[in-house]
Amino acid sequence: MIHFPIIHAFTCGQSSIKPNDLSSTKIINDTEARPHSWPW
């Protein structure tokens, strides 16, 4: 469960700051499939 808040902060900040970082986005997408579908 520790990794949920990490991804939350990651998706909220990193994705907006570094959209070119496909590695981070790919890892997040591979972990939960659809991070954008989350309530947060």
CSV table of N, CA and C in Angstrom, one decimal:
chain,number,residue,atom,x,y,z
A,1,MET,N,0.8,-1.2,0.0
A,1,MET,CA,0.0,0.0,0.0
A,1,MET,C,0.9,1.3,0.0
A,2,ILE,N,2.1,1.1,0.4
A,2,ILE,CA,3.0,2.3,0.4
A,2,ILE,C,3.2,2.8,-1.0
A,3,HIS,N,3.1,2.0,-2.0
A,3,HIS,CA,3.3,2.5,-3.3
A,3,HIS,C,2.2,3.2,-4.0
A,4,PHE,N,1.1,3.2,-3.3
A,4,PHE,CA,0.0,4.0,-3.9
A,4,PHE,C,0.2,5.5,-3.8
A,5,PRO,N,0.5,6.0,-2.6
A,5,PRO,CA,0.8,7.5,-2.4
A,5,PRO,C,2.0,7.9,-3.2
A,6,ILE,N,2.9,7.0,-3.4
A,6,ILE,CA,4.1,7.4,-4.2
A,6,ILE,C,3.7,7.6,-5.6
A,7,ILE,N,2.9,6.7,-6.2
A,7,ILE,CA,2.4,6.9,-7.5
A,7,ILE,C,1.5,8.1,-7.7
A,8,HIS,N,0.7,8.3,-6.6
A,8,HIS,CA,-0.1,9.5,-6.6
A,8,HIS,C,0.7,10.8,-6.8
A,9,ALA,N,1.7,10.9,-6.0
A,9,ALA,CA,2.6,12.1,-6.1
A,9,ALA,C,3.3,12.1,-7.4
A,10,PHE,N,3.7,10.9,-7.9
A,10,PHE,CA,4.4,10.8,-9.1
A,10,PHE,C,3.6,11.2,-10.3
A,11,THR,N,2.3,10.7,-10.3
A,11,THR,CA,1.4,11.1,-11.5
A,11,THR,C,1.1,12.5,-11.4
A,12,CYS,N,0.9,13.1,-10.2
A,12,CYS,CA,0.4,14.5,-10.1
A,12,CYS,C,1.5,15.4,-10.5
A,13,GLY,N,2.8,15.2,-10.0
A,13,GLY,CA,3.9,16.1,-10.3
A,13,GLY,C,4.7,15.8,-11.5
A,14,GLN,N,5.3,14.6,-11.4
A,14,GLN,CA,6.3,14.1,-12.4
A,14,GLN,C,5.7,14.2,-13.8
A,15,SER,N,4.5,13.7,-14.0
A,15,SER,CA,3.9,13.6,-15.3
A,15,SER,C,3.7,15.0,-15.9
A,16,SER,N,3.4,16.0,-15.1
A,16,SER,CA,3.2,17.3,-15.6
A,16,SER,C,4.5,18.0,-15.8
A,17,ILE,N,5.5,17.7,-14.9
A,17,ILE,CA,6.8,18.3,-15.0
A,17,ILE,C,7.7,17.7,-16.1
A,18,LYS,N,7.6,16.4,-16.2
A,18,LYS,CA,8.4,15.7,-17.2
A,18,LYS,C,7.6,14.7,-18.0
A,19,PRO,N,6.9,15.3,-19.0
A,19,PRO,CA,6.0,14.4,-19.9
A,19,PRO,C,6.9,13.6,-20.8
A,20,ASN,N,8.2,14.0,-21.0
A,20,ASN,CA,9.1,13.2,-21.8
A,20,ASN,C,9.6,12.0,-21.2
A,21,ASP,N,9.4,11.9,-19.9
A,21,ASP,CA,10.0,10.7,-19.1
A,21,ASP,C,9.1,9.5,-19.3
A,22,LEU,N,9.2,8.9,-20.5
A,22,LEU,CA,8.3,7.8,-20.8
A,22,LEU,C,8.6,6.6,-19.9
A,23,SER,N,9.8,6.5,-19.3
A,23,SER,CA,10.1,5.4,-18.4
A,23,SER,C,9.2,5.4,-17.2
A,24,SER,N,9.1,6.6,-16.6
A,24,SER,CA,8.2,6.7,-15.4
A,24,SER,C,6.8,6.4,-15.7
A,25,THR,N,6.3,7.0,-16.8
A,25,THR,CA,4.9,6.8,-17.2
A,25,THR,C,4.6,5.4,-17.5
A,26,LYS,N,5.6,4.7,-18.2
A,26,LYS,CA,5.4,3.3,-18.6
A,26,LYS,C,5.3,2.4,-17.4
A,27,ILE,N,6.1,2.7,-16.4
A,27,ILE,CA,6.1,1.9,-15.2
A,27,ILE,C,4.8,2.0,-14.4
A,28,ILE,N,4.3,3.3,-14.3
A,28,ILE,CA,3.0,3.5,-13.7
A,28,ILE,C,1.9,2.8,-14.4
A,29,ASN,N,1.9,3.0,-15.7
A,29,ASN,CA,0.9,2.3,-16.5
A,29,ASN,C,0.9,0.8,-16.4
A,30,ASP,N,2.1,0.3,-16.4
A,30,ASP,CA,2.3,-1.2,-16.3
A,30,ASP,C,1.9,-1.7,-14.9
A,31,THR,N,2.0,-0.8,-13.9
A,31,THR,CA,1.6,-1.2,-12.5
A,31,THR,C,0.1,-1.3,-12.3
A,32,GLU,N,-0.6,-0.2,-12.7
A,32,GLU,CA,-2.0,-0.2,-12.4
A,32,GLU,C,-2.9,-0.1,-13.7
A,33,ALA,N,-2.2,-0.2,-14.8
A,33,ALA,CA,-2.9,-0.2,-16.1
A,33,ALA,C,-3.5,1.2,-16.5
A,34,ARG,N,-4.3,1.7,-15.7
A,34,ARG,CA,-4.9,3.0,-16.0
A,34,ARG,C,-4.9,4.0,-14.8
A,35,PRO,N,-3.7,4.7,-14.6
A,35,PRO,CA,-3.6,5.6,-13.5
A,35,PRO,C,-4.6,6.8,-13.6
A,36,HIS,N,-5.0,7.1,-14.8
A,36,HIS,CA,-5.9,8.2,-14.9
A,36,HIS,C,-7.3,7.9,-14.5
A,37,SER,N,-7.6,6.6,-14.4
A,37,SER,CA,-8.9,6.2,-13.9
A,37,SER,C,-9.1,6.2,-12.4
A,38,TRP,N,-8.0,6.4,-11.7
A,38,TRP,CA,-8.1,6.5,-10.3
A,38,TRP,C,-8.9,7.7,-9.8
A,39,PRO,N,-9.5,7.6,-8.6
A,39,PRO,CA,-10.3,8.7,-8.1
A,39,PRO,C,-9.4,9.9,-7.8
A,40,TRP,N,-8.2,9.7,-7.5
A,40,TRP,CA,-7.3,10.8,-7.2
A,40,TRP,C,-6.6,11.2,-8.5
